[in-house]
PDB file of N, CA, C and O and ligand atoms in Angstrom:
ATOM      1  N   MET A   1     167.484  98.862  98.987  1.00  0.00           N
ATOM      2  CA  MET A   1     166.499  99.967  99.194  1.00  0.00           C
ATOM      3  C   MET A   1     166.280 100.215 100.318  1.00  0.00           C
ATOM      4  O   MET A   1     165.130 100.685 100.857  1.00  0.00           O
ATOM      5  N   SER A   2     166.906 100.188 101.352  1.00  0.00           N
ATOM      6  CA  SER A   2     166.619 100.311 102.588  1.00  0.00           C
ATOM      7  C   SER A   2     166.220 101.661 103.077  1.00  0.00           C
ATOM      8  O   SER A   2     165.587 102.304 104.055  1.00  0.00           O
ATOM      9  N   PHE A   3     166.816 102.837 102.460  1.00  0.00           N
ATOM     10  CA  PHE A   3     166.909 104.295 102.861  1.00  0.00           C
ATOM     11  C   PHE A   3     165.371 104.815 102.301  1.00  0.00           C
ATOM     12  O   PHE A   3     164.639 105.793 103.022  1.00  0.00           O
ATOM     13  N   LEU A   4     164.592 103.336 101.454  1.00  0.00           N
ATOM     14  CA  LEU A   4     162.989 104.080 101.156  1.00  0.00           C
ATOM     15  C   LEU A   4     161.747 103.346 102.035  1.00  0.00           C
ATOM     16  O   LEU A   4     162.309 102.063 102.918  1.00  0.00           O
ATOM     17  N   PRO A   5     160.842 103.771 101.872  1.00  0.00           N
ATOM     18  CA  PRO A   5     159.797 103.485 102.869  1.00  0.00           C
ATOM     19  C   PRO A   5     159.248 101.741 102.860  1.00  0.00           C
ATOM     20  O   PRO A   5     160.083 101.907 101.369  1.00  0.00           O
ATOM     21  N   SER A   6     158.914 101.070 102.877  1.00  0.00           N
ATOM     22  CA  SER A   6     158.436  99.774 102.983  1.00  0.00           C
ATOM     23  C   SER A   6     157.966 100.452 102.010  1.00  0.00           C
ATOM     24  O   SER A   6     156.880 101.001 102.277  1.00  0.00           O
ATOM     25  N   CYS A   7     156.874  99.199 101.381  1.00  0.00           N
ATOM     26  CA  CYS A   7     155.418  98.751 100.991  1.00  0.00           C
ATOM     27  C   CYS A   7     154.558  99.295 101.552  1.00  0.00           C
ATOM     28  O   CYS A   7     153.835 100.106 101.348  1.00  0.00           O
ATOM     29  N   ARG A   8     154.447  98.554 103.185  1.00  0.00           N
ATOM     30  CA  ARG A   8     153.270  99.169 104.146  1.00  0.00           C
ATOM     31  C   ARG A   8     153.175 100.351 104.551  1.00  0.00           C
ATOM     32  O   ARG A   8     152.694 100.857 104.744  1.00  0.00           O
ATOM     33  N   ASP A   9     154.291 101.505 104.259  1.00  0.00           N
ATOM     34  CA  ASP A   9     154.629 102.287 104.567  1.00  0.00           C
ATOM     35  C   ASP A   9     154.092 102.990 103.620  1.00  0.00           C
ATOM     36  O   ASP A   9     152.910 104.524 103.871  1.00  0.00           O
ATOM     37  N   VAL A  10     154.247 102.904 102.693  1.00  0.00           N
ATOM     38  CA  VAL A  10     153.819 103.260 101.487  1.00  0.00           C
ATOM     39  C   VAL A  10     152.142 103.649 101.070  1.00  0.00           C
ATOM     40  O   VAL A  10     151.748 104.993 100.912  1.00  0.00           O
ATOM     41  N   SER A  11     151.791 102.204 101.325  1.00  0.00           N
ATOM     42  CA  SER A  11     150.336 101.772 101.354  1.00  0.00           C
ATOM     43  C   SER A  11     150.093 102.909 102.009  1.00  0.00           C
ATOM     44  O   SER A  11     148.742 103.602 101.794  1.00  0.00           O
ATOM     45  N   ARG A  12     150.217 103.441 103.013  1.00  0.00           N
ATOM     46  CA  ARG A  12     149.623 104.372 104.595  1.00  0.00           C
ATOM     47  C   ARG A  12     149.825 105.583 103.886  1.00  0.00           C
ATOM     48  O   ARG A  12     148.799 106.466 104.072  1.00  0.00           O
ATOM     49  N   HIS A  13     151.050 106.303 103.472  1.00  0.00           N
ATOM     50  CA  HIS A  13     150.981 107.265 103.211  1.00  0.00           C
ATOM     51  C   HIS A  13     149.590 107.648 101.672  1.00  0.00           C
ATOM     52  O   HIS A  13     149.681 108.789 101.455  1.00  0.00           O
ATOM     53  N   LEU A  14     150.154 106.827 100.835  1.00  0.00           N
ATOM     54  CA  LEU A  14     149.400 106.723  99.397  1.00  0.00           C
ATOM     55  C   LEU A  14     147.771 107.283  99.006  1.00  0.00           C
ATOM     56  O   LEU A  14     147.029 108.146  99.539  1.00  0.00           O
ATOM     57  N   SER A  15     147.543 106.405 101.277  1.00  0.00           N
ATOM     58  CA  SER A  15     146.228 106.482 101.440  1.00  0.00           C
ATOM     59  C   SER A  15     145.896 107.901 101.534  1.00  0.00           C
ATOM     60  O   SER A  15     144.796 108.412 101.914  1.00  0.00           O
ATOM     61  N   GLU A  16     147.012 108.151 102.728  1.00  0.00           N
ATOM     62  CA  GLU A  16     146.378 109.445 103.604  1.00  0.00           C
ATOM     63  C   GLU A  16     146.952 110.079 102.393  1.00  0.00           C
ATOM     64  O   GLU A  16     146.298 111.790 103.013  1.00  0.00           O
ATOM     65  N   ALA A  17     147.648 110.515 101.502  1.00  0.00           N
ATOM     66  CA  ALA A  17     147.991 111.371 100.711  1.00  0.00           C
ATOM     67  C   ALA A  17     146.416 111.597  99.469  1.00  0.00           C
ATOM     68  O   ALA A  17     145.823 113.111  99.483  1.00  0.00           O
ATOM     69  N   LEU A  18     145.706 110.634  99.253  1.00  0.00           N
ATOM     70  CA  LEU A  18     144.693 110.794  98.780  1.00  0.00           C
ATOM     71  C   LEU A  18     143.174 111.551  99.216  1.00  0.00           C
ATOM     72  O   LEU A  18     142.796 112.074  98.864  1.00  0.00           O
ATOM     73  N   ASP A  19     143.954 110.958 100.206  1.00  0.00           N
ATOM     74  CA  ASP A  19     142.134 111.341 101.227  1.00  0.00           C
ATOM     75  C   ASP A  19     142.457 112.608 101.982  1.00  0.00           C
ATOM     76  O   ASP A  19     141.535 113.437 101.598  1.00  0.00           O
ATOM     77  N   SER A  20     143.572 113.266 102.006  1.00  0.00           N
ATOM     78  CA  SER A  20     143.606 114.985 102.335  1.00  0.00           C
ATOM     79  C   SER A  20     144.325 115.553 101.699  1.00  0.00           C
ATOM     80  O   SER A  20     143.901 117.059 101.408  1.00  0.00           O
ATOM     81  N   GLY A  21     144.509 115.264  99.794  1.00  0.00           N
ATOM     82  CA  GLY A  21     145.043 116.049  99.006  1.00  0.00           C
ATOM     83  C   GLY A  21     146.234 116.185  98.732  1.00  0.00           C
ATOM     84  O   GLY A  21     146.664 117.324  98.183  1.00  0.00           O
ATOM     85  N   ARG A  22     146.985 116.019 100.279  1.00  0.00           N
ATOM     86  CA  ARG A  22     148.637 116.867 100.070  1.00  0.00           C
ATOM     87  C   ARG A  22     149.226 115.783  98.892  1.00  0.00           C
ATOM     88  O   ARG A  22     149.012 114.889  98.879  1.00  0.00           O
ATOM     89  N   PRO A  23     150.415 116.388  98.164  1.00  0.00           N
ATOM     90  CA  PRO A  23     151.284 115.812  97.611  1.00  0.00           C
ATOM     91  C   PRO A  23     151.913 114.430  98.542  1.00  0.00           C
ATOM     92  O   PRO A  23     152.369 114.614  99.877  1.00  0.00           O
ATOM     93  N   LEU A  24     152.372 113.792  97.432  1.00  0.00           N
ATOM     94  CA  LEU A  24     153.327 112.355  98.063  1.00  0.00           C
ATOM     95  C   LEU A  24     154.656 112.872  98.558  1.00  0.00           C
ATOM     96  O   LEU A  24     155.001 113.638  97.400  1.00  0.00           O
ATOM     97  N   GLY A  25     155.219 112.470  99.186  1.00  0.00           N
ATOM     98  CA  GLY A  25     156.934 112.623  99.549  1.00  0.00           C
ATOM     99  C   GLY A  25     157.454 111.959  98.611  1.00  0.00           C
ATOM    100  O   GLY A  25     157.505 111.601  97.795  1.00  0.00           O
ATOM    101  N   MET A  26     158.495 112.988  98.179  1.00  0.00           N
ATOM    102  CA  MET A  26     159.362 112.362  97.055  1.00  0.00           C
ATOM    103  C   MET A  26     160.132 110.921  97.299  1.00  0.00           C
ATOM    104  O   MET A  26     160.173 110.241  96.717  1.00  0.00           O
ATOM    105  N   HIS A  27     160.185 110.527  98.472  1.00  0.00           N
ATOM    106  CA  HIS A  27     160.737 109.123  98.669  1.00  0.00           C
ATOM    107  C   HIS A  27     159.816 108.435  98.496  1.00  0.00           C
ATOM    108  O   HIS A  27     160.090 107.449  98.339  1.00  0.00           O
ATOM    109  N   VAL A  28     157.887 108.725  99.051  1.00  0.00           N
ATOM    110  CA  VAL A  28     156.933 107.796  98.753  1.00  0.00           C
ATOM    111  C   VAL A  28     157.121 108.117  96.656  1.00  0.00           C
ATOM    112  O   VAL A  28     156.564 106.578  96.685  1.00  0.00           O
ATOM    113  N   ARG A  29     157.235 108.745  96.102  1.00  0.00           N
ATOM    114  CA  ARG A  29     157.062 108.764  94.969  1.00  0.00           C
ATOM    115  C   ARG A  29     158.232 107.852  94.359  1.00  0.00           C
ATOM    116  O   ARG A  29     158.117 107.427  93.322  1.00  0.00           O
ATOM    117  N   LEU A  30     159.611 108.467  95.138  1.00  0.00           N
ATOM    118  CA  LEU A  30     160.615 107.221  94.146  1.00  0.00           C
ATOM    119  C   LEU A  30     160.234 105.973  94.430  1.00  0.00           C
ATOM    120  O   LEU A  30     160.509 104.855  93.584  1.00  0.00           O
ATOM    121  N   HIS A  31     159.670 105.785  95.861  1.00  0.00           N
ATOM    122  CA  HIS A  31     159.317 104.289  95.952  1.00  0.00           C
ATOM    123  C   HIS A  31     158.291 103.362  95.007  1.00  0.00           C
ATOM    124  O   HIS A  31     158.352 102.288  94.720  1.00  0.00           O
ATOM    125  N   VAL A  32     157.512 103.995  94.578  1.00  0.00           N
ATOM    126  CA  VAL A  32     155.964 103.499  93.721  1.00  0.00           C
ATOM    127  C   VAL A  32     156.889 103.856  92.478  1.00  0.00           C
ATOM    128  O   VAL A  32     156.038 102.814  91.398  1.00  0.00           O
ATOM    129  N   SER A  33     157.647 104.846  91.875  1.00  0.00           N
ATOM    130  CA  SER A  33     158.325 105.054  90.937  1.00  0.00           C
ATOM    131  C   SER A  33     159.478 103.608  90.647  1.00  0.00           C
ATOM    132  O   SER A  33     159.310 102.615  89.534  1.00  0.00           O
ATOM    133  N   LEU A  34     159.666 102.439  91.373  1.00  0.00           N
ATOM    134  CA  LEU A  34     160.242 101.858  91.367  1.00  0.00           C
ATOM    135  C   LEU A  34     159.884 100.160  91.842  1.00  0.00           C
ATOM    136  O   LEU A  34     160.325  99.138  91.396  1.00  0.00           O
ATOM    137  N   CYS A  35     158.398 100.613  92.225  1.00  0.00           N
ATOM    138  CA  CYS A  35     158.157  99.266  92.845  1.00  0.00           C
ATOM    139  C   CYS A  35     156.761  99.261  92.281  1.00  0.00           C
ATOM    140  O   CYS A  35     155.378  99.725  92.075  1.00  0.00           O
ATOM    141  N   GLU A  36     156.877  97.862  91.361  1.00  0.00           N
ATOM    142  CA  GLU A  36     155.414  97.344  91.081  1.00  0.00           C
ATOM    143  C   GLU A  36     154.198  97.084  91.795  1.00  0.00           C
ATOM    144  O   GLU A  36     153.115  97.600  91.784  1.00  0.00           O
ATOM    145  N   ALA A  37     154.307  96.489  92.909  1.00  0.00           N
ATOM    146  CA  ALA A  37     153.179  96.582  93.660  1.00  0.00           C
ATOM    147  C   ALA A  37     152.558  97.687  93.991  1.00  0.00           C
ATOM    148  O   ALA A  37     151.364  98.025  94.018  1.00  0.00           O
ATOM    149  N   CYS A  38     153.322  98.746  94.527  1.00  0.00           N
ATOM    150  CA  CYS A  38     153.072  99.717  94.996  1.00  0.00           C
ATOM    151  C   CYS A  38     152.582 100.501  93.829  1.00  0.00           C
ATOM    152  O   CYS A  38     151.446 101.192  94.159  1.00  0.00           O
ATOM    153  N   ARG A  39     152.690 100.012  92.241  1.00  0.00           N
ATOM    154  CA  ARG A  39     151.725 101.018  91.591  1.00  0.00           C
ATOM    155  C   ARG A  39     150.694 100.686  91.575  1.00  0.00           C
ATOM    156  O   ARG A  39     149.560 101.828  91.401  1.00  0.00           O
ATOM    157  N   ARG A  40     150.412  99.160  91.133  1.00  0.00           N
ATOM    158  CA  ARG A  40     149.008  98.705  91.392  1.00  0.00           C
ATOM    159  C   ARG A  40     147.975  99.546  92.974  1.00  0.00           C
ATOM    160  O   ARG A  40     147.188  99.262  92.303  1.00  0.00           O
ATOM    161  N   VAL A  41     148.521  99.584  93.755  1.00  0.00           N
ATOM    162  CA  VAL A  41     148.192  99.858  94.514  1.00  0.00           C
ATOM    163  C   VAL A  41     147.732 101.192  94.918  1.00  0.00           C
ATOM    164  O   VAL A  41     146.308 101.998  94.874  1.00  0.00           O
ATOM    165  N   LEU A  42     148.720 101.765  94.111  1.00  0.00           N
ATOM    166  CA  LEU A  42     148.191 103.612  93.870  1.00  0.00           C
ATOM    167  C   LEU A  42     146.826 103.529  92.536  1.00  0.00           C
ATOM    168  O   LEU A  42     146.050 103.952  92.858  1.00  0.00           O
ATOM    169  N   ALA A  43     146.993 102.513  91.416  1.00  0.00           N
ATOM    170  CA  ALA A  43     145.677 102.645  90.752  1.00  0.00           C
ATOM    171  C   ALA A  43     144.819 102.146  91.253  1.00  0.00           C
ATOM    172  O   ALA A  43     143.472 103.327  90.783  1.00  0.00           O
ATOM    173  N   GLN A  44     144.952 101.536  92.189  1.00  0.00           N
ATOM    174  CA  GLN A  44     143.923 100.775  92.677  1.00  0.00           C
ATOM    175  C   GLN A  44     142.854 102.045  93.784  1.00  0.00           C
ATOM    176  O   GLN A  44     141.617 102.093  93.661  1.00  0.00           O
ATOM    177  N   PHE A  45     143.782 102.432  94.605  1.00  0.00           N
ATOM    178  CA  PHE A  45     142.946 103.774  95.110  1.00  0.00           C
ATOM    179  C   PHE A  45     142.873 105.077  94.793  1.00  0.00           C
ATOM    180  O   PHE A  45     141.502 106.030  94.776  1.00  0.00           O
ATOM    181  N   ALA A  46     143.372 105.182  93.441  1.00  0.00           N
ATOM    182  CA  ALA A  46     142.713 105.956  92.280  1.00  0.00           C
ATOM    183  C   ALA A  46     141.244 105.856  92.037  1.00  0.00           C
ATOM    184  O   ALA A  46     140.996 106.827  91.665  1.00  0.00           O
ATOM    185  N   LEU A  47     141.568 104.750  91.407  1.00  0.00           N
ATOM    186  CA  LEU A  47     139.898 103.975  90.998  1.00  0.00           C
ATOM    187  C   LEU A  47     138.853 104.390  91.573  1.00  0.00           C
ATOM    188  O   LEU A  47     138.067 104.661  91.709  1.00  0.00           O
ATOM    189  N   ILE A  48     139.168 103.783  93.101  1.00  0.00           N
ATOM    190  CA  ILE A  48     138.326 104.142  94.146  1.00  0.00           C
ATOM    191  C   ILE A  48     138.155 105.448  94.256  1.00  0.00           C
ATOM    192  O   ILE A  48     136.927 105.645  94.803  1.00  0.00           O
ATOM    193  N   ARG A  49     138.702 106.614  94.729  1.00  0.00           N
ATOM    194  CA  ARG A  49     138.898 107.624  94.281  1.00  0.00           C
ATOM    195  C   ARG A  49     138.495 108.037  93.267  1.00  0.00           C
ATOM    196  O   ARG A  49     136.985 109.625  93.637  1.00  0.00           O
ATOM    197  N   HIS A  50     138.108 107.672  92.187  1.00  0.00           N
ATOM    198  CA  HIS A  50     137.827 108.493  91.386  1.00  0.00           C
ATOM    199  C   HIS A  50     136.438 107.709  90.593  1.00  0.00           C
ATOM    200  O   HIS A  50     135.457 109.208  90.918  1.00  0.00           O
ATOM    201  N   GLY A  51     136.240 106.929  91.136  1.00  0.00           N
ATOM    202  CA  GLY A  51     134.663 106.422  91.703  1.00  0.00           C
ATOM    203  C   GLY A  51     133.865 107.163  92.440  1.00  0.00           C
ATOM    204  O   GLY A  51     132.779 107.608  91.804  1.00  0.00           O
ATOM    205  N   ALA A  52     134.287 107.120  92.962  1.00  0.00           N
ATOM    206  CA  ALA A  52     133.620 107.942  94.170  1.00  0.00           C
ATOM    207  C   ALA A  52     133.392 109.304  94.013  1.00  0.00           C
ATOM    208  O   ALA A  52     132.412 110.065  94.853  1.00  0.00           O
ATOM    209  N   ALA A  53     134.742 109.843  93.928  1.00  0.00           N
ATOM    210  CA  ALA A  53     134.644 111.544  92.997  1.00  0.00           C
ATOM    211  C   ALA A  53     133.132 111.700  92.254  1.00  0.00           C
ATOM    212  O   ALA A  53     132.577 112.648  91.643  1.00  0.00           O
ATOM    213  N   ARG A  54     132.939 110.577  91.202  1.00  0.00           N
ATOM    214  CA  ARG A  54     132.368 111.069  89.672  1.00  0.00           C
ATOM    215  C   ARG A  54     130.319 110.570  90.664  1.00  0.00           C
ATOM    216  O   ARG A  54     130.069 111.556  89.309  1.00  0.00           O
ATOM    217  N   ALA A  55     130.837 109.916  91.200  1.00  0.00           N
ATOM    218  CA  ALA A  55     129.297 109.250  91.524  1.00  0.00           C
ATOM    219  C   ALA A  55     128.998 109.287  93.185  1.00  0.00           C
ATOM    220  O   ALA A  55     129.086 107.783  93.309  1.00  0.00           O
ATOM    221  N   PRO A  56     129.093 110.176  93.729  1.00  0.00           N
ATOM    222  CA  PRO A  56     128.678 109.917  94.889  1.00  0.00           C
ATOM    223  C   PRO A  56     127.517 109.487  95.698  1.00  0.00           C
ATOM    224  O   PRO A  56     127.507 109.179  96.529  1.00  0.00           O
ATOM    225  N   GLU A  57     126.704 109.860  94.463  1.00  0.00           N
ATOM    226  CA  GLU A  57     125.624 108.659  95.352  1.00  0.00           C
ATOM    227  C   GLU A  57     124.796 107.762  94.482  1.00  0.00           C
ATOM    228  O   GLU A  57     123.972 107.224  94.937  1.00  0.00           O
ATOM    229  N   ALA A  58     124.575 108.200  93.443  1.00  0.00           N
ATOM    230  CA  ALA A  58     124.188 107.247  92.154  1.00  0.00           C
ATOM    231  C   ALA A  58     125.597 105.512  91.816  1.00  0.00           C
ATOM    232  O   ALA A  58     126.598 106.165  91.650  1.00  0.00           O
ATOM    233  N   GLY A  59     124.883 104.912  91.238  1.00  0.00           N
ATOM    234  CA  GLY A  59     125.656 103.745  91.044  1.00  0.00           C
ATOM    235  C   GLY A  59     126.213 103.204  92.093  1.00  0.00           C
ATOM    236  O   GLY A  59     126.254 103.164  93.094  1.00  0.00           O
ATOM    237  N   PRO A  60     126.566 101.652  91.417  1.00  0.00           N
ATOM    238  CA  PRO A  60     127.576 100.874  92.565  1.00  0.00           C
ATOM    239  C   PRO A  60     128.560 101.506  93.069  1.00  0.00           C
ATOM    240  O   PRO A  60     129.506 101.906  92.545  1.00  0.00           O
ATOM    241  N   SER A  61     128.899 101.151  94.678  1.00  0.00           N
ATOM    242  CA  SER A  61     130.159 101.933  94.813  1.00  0.00           C
ATOM    243  C   SER A  61     130.554 101.178  96.067  1.00  0.00           C
ATOM    244  O   SER A  61     129.622 100.621  96.301  1.00  0.00           O
ATOM    245  N   LEU A  62     131.456 101.382  96.512  1.00  0.00           N
ATOM    246  CA  LEU A  62     132.471 100.652  97.363  1.00  0.00           C
ATOM    247  C   LEU A  62     131.951 101.061  99.133  1.00  0.00           C
ATOM    248  O   LEU A  62     131.608 102.706  99.445  1.00  0.00           O
ATOM    249  N   SER A  63     130.787 100.691  99.857  1.00  0.00           N
ATOM    250  CA  SER A  63     130.715 100.795 100.857  1.00  0.00           C
ATOM    251  C   SER A  63     132.053 101.279 102.086  1.00  0.00           C
ATOM    252  O   SER A  63     132.908 100.513 101.783  1.00  0.00           O
ATOM    253  N   PRO A  64     131.426 102.048 102.827  1.00  0.00           N
ATOM    254  CA  PRO A  64     133.303 102.268 103.752  1.00  0.00           C
ATOM    255  C   PRO A  64     133.970 101.416 104.232  1.00  0.00           C
ATOM    256  O   PRO A  64     134.661 101.757 104.387  1.00  0.00           O
ATOM    257  N   ASP A  65     132.736 100.539 104.669  1.00  0.00           N
ATOM    258  CA  ASP A  65     133.467  99.282 105.790  1.00  0.00           C
ATOM    259  C   ASP A  65     134.116  99.001 104.703  1.00  0.00           C
ATOM    260  O   ASP A  65     135.180  97.777 104.707  1.00  0.00           O
ATOM    261  N   ALA A  66     134.198  98.199 103.026  1.00  0.00           N
ATOM    262  CA  ALA A  66     134.391  97.566 102.098  1.00  0.00           C
ATOM    263  C   ALA A  66     135.673  98.223 101.701  1.00  0.00           C
ATOM    264  O   ALA A  66     136.798  97.960 101.434  1.00  0.00           O
ATOM    265  N   LYS A  67     135.424  99.544 101.815  1.00  0.00           N
ATOM    266  CA  LYS A  67     137.367 100.242 101.570  1.00  0.00           C
ATOM    267  C   LYS A  67     138.185 100.102 102.518  1.00  0.00           C
ATOM    268  O   LYS A  67     139.329  99.374 102.059  1.00  0.00           O
ATOM    269  N   ALA A  68     137.483  99.924 103.578  1.00  0.00           N
ATOM    270  CA  ALA A  68     138.656  99.745 105.013  1.00  0.00           C
ATOM    271  C   ALA A  68     138.814  98.224 104.718  1.00  0.00           C
ATOM    272  O   ALA A  68     140.473  98.208 104.782  1.00  0.00           O
ATOM    273  N   ARG A  69     138.088  97.099 104.548  1.00  0.00           N
ATOM    274  CA  ARG A  69     138.882  95.648 104.100  1.00  0.00           C
ATOM    275  C   ARG A  69     139.667  95.731 102.486  1.00  0.00           C
ATOM    276  O   ARG A  69     140.577  95.219 102.808  1.00  0.00           O
ATOM    277  N   LEU A  70     138.949  96.521 101.652  1.00  0.00           N
ATOM    278  CA  LEU A  70     140.233  96.644 100.627  1.00  0.00           C
ATOM    279  C   LEU A  70     141.714  97.244 101.326  1.00  0.00           C
ATOM    280  O   LEU A  70     142.858  96.387 100.741  1.00  0.00           O
ATOM    281  N   ARG A  71     141.579  98.157 101.909  1.00  0.00           N
ATOM    282  CA  ARG A  71     142.477  98.834 102.297  1.00  0.00           C
ATOM    283  C   ARG A  71     143.448  97.984 103.289  1.00  0.00           C
ATOM    284  O   ARG A  71     144.611  97.573 103.103  1.00  0.00           O
ATOM    285  N   ARG A  72     142.861  97.786 103.898  1.00  0.00           N
ATOM    286  CA  ARG A  72     143.733  96.966 104.827  1.00  0.00           C
ATOM    287  C   ARG A  72     144.532  95.387 103.987  1.00  0.00           C
ATOM    288  O   ARG A  72     145.031  94.901 104.395  1.00  0.00           O
ATOM    289  N   SER A  73     143.472  94.683 102.895  1.00  0.00           N
ATOM    290  CA  SER A  73     143.957  93.606 102.364  1.00  0.00           C
ATOM    291  C   SER A  73     144.980  93.874 101.723  1.00  0.00           C
ATOM    292  O   SER A  73     146.252  92.822 101.560  1.00  0.00           O
ATOM    293  N   LEU A  74     144.757  95.419 101.212  1.00  0.00           N
ATOM    294  CA  LEU A  74     146.663  95.927 100.099  1.00  0.00           C
ATOM    295  C   LEU A  74     147.532  96.018 101.373  1.00  0.00           C
ATOM    296  O   LEU A  74     148.558  96.120 100.789  1.00  0.00           O
ATOM    297  N   ALA A  75     147.760  96.708 102.244  1.00  0.00           N
ATOM    298  CA  ALA A  75     148.482  96.656 103.154  1.00  0.00           C
ATOM    299  C   ALA A  75     149.230  95.964 103.546  1.00  0.00           C
ATOM    300  O   ALA A  75     150.151  95.844 104.372  1.00  0.00           O
ATOM    301  N   ASP A  76     148.536  94.124 104.135  1.00  0.00           N
ATOM    302  CA  ASP A  76     148.635  93.032 104.598  1.00  0.00           C
ATOM    303  C   ASP A  76     149.128  92.251 102.443  1.00  0.00           C
ATOM    304  O   ASP A  76     150.192  91.722 103.586  1.00  0.00           O
ATOM    305  N   SER A  77     149.319  92.841 101.784  1.00  0.00           N
ATOM    306  CA  SER A  77     149.942  91.984 100.564  1.00  0.00           C
ATOM    307  C   SER A  77     151.413  92.345 101.016  1.00  0.00           C
ATOM    308  O   SER A  77     151.684  93.318 100.731  1.00  0.00           O
TER     309      SER A  77
HETATM  310 ZN1   ZN B 101     156.090  99.223  97.242  1.00  0.00          ZN
END
């Protein structure tokens, strides 16, 4: 799959796309469709984003520092 971005690249693209609202590129979407690990990363990012959007002030939420640590740990896996 050398024509596809690496998992590390995909993780970065997913994070940027979710933060910016920009659509994912074709190669990133193709990689995610083929890669179980990146599907889990996408689901986790979506969960974080969904939770943050639903309850910006109330209830338990990850701090920006915790999100950064989560992103680093996901990028390193
Ligand atoms: Zn991957």
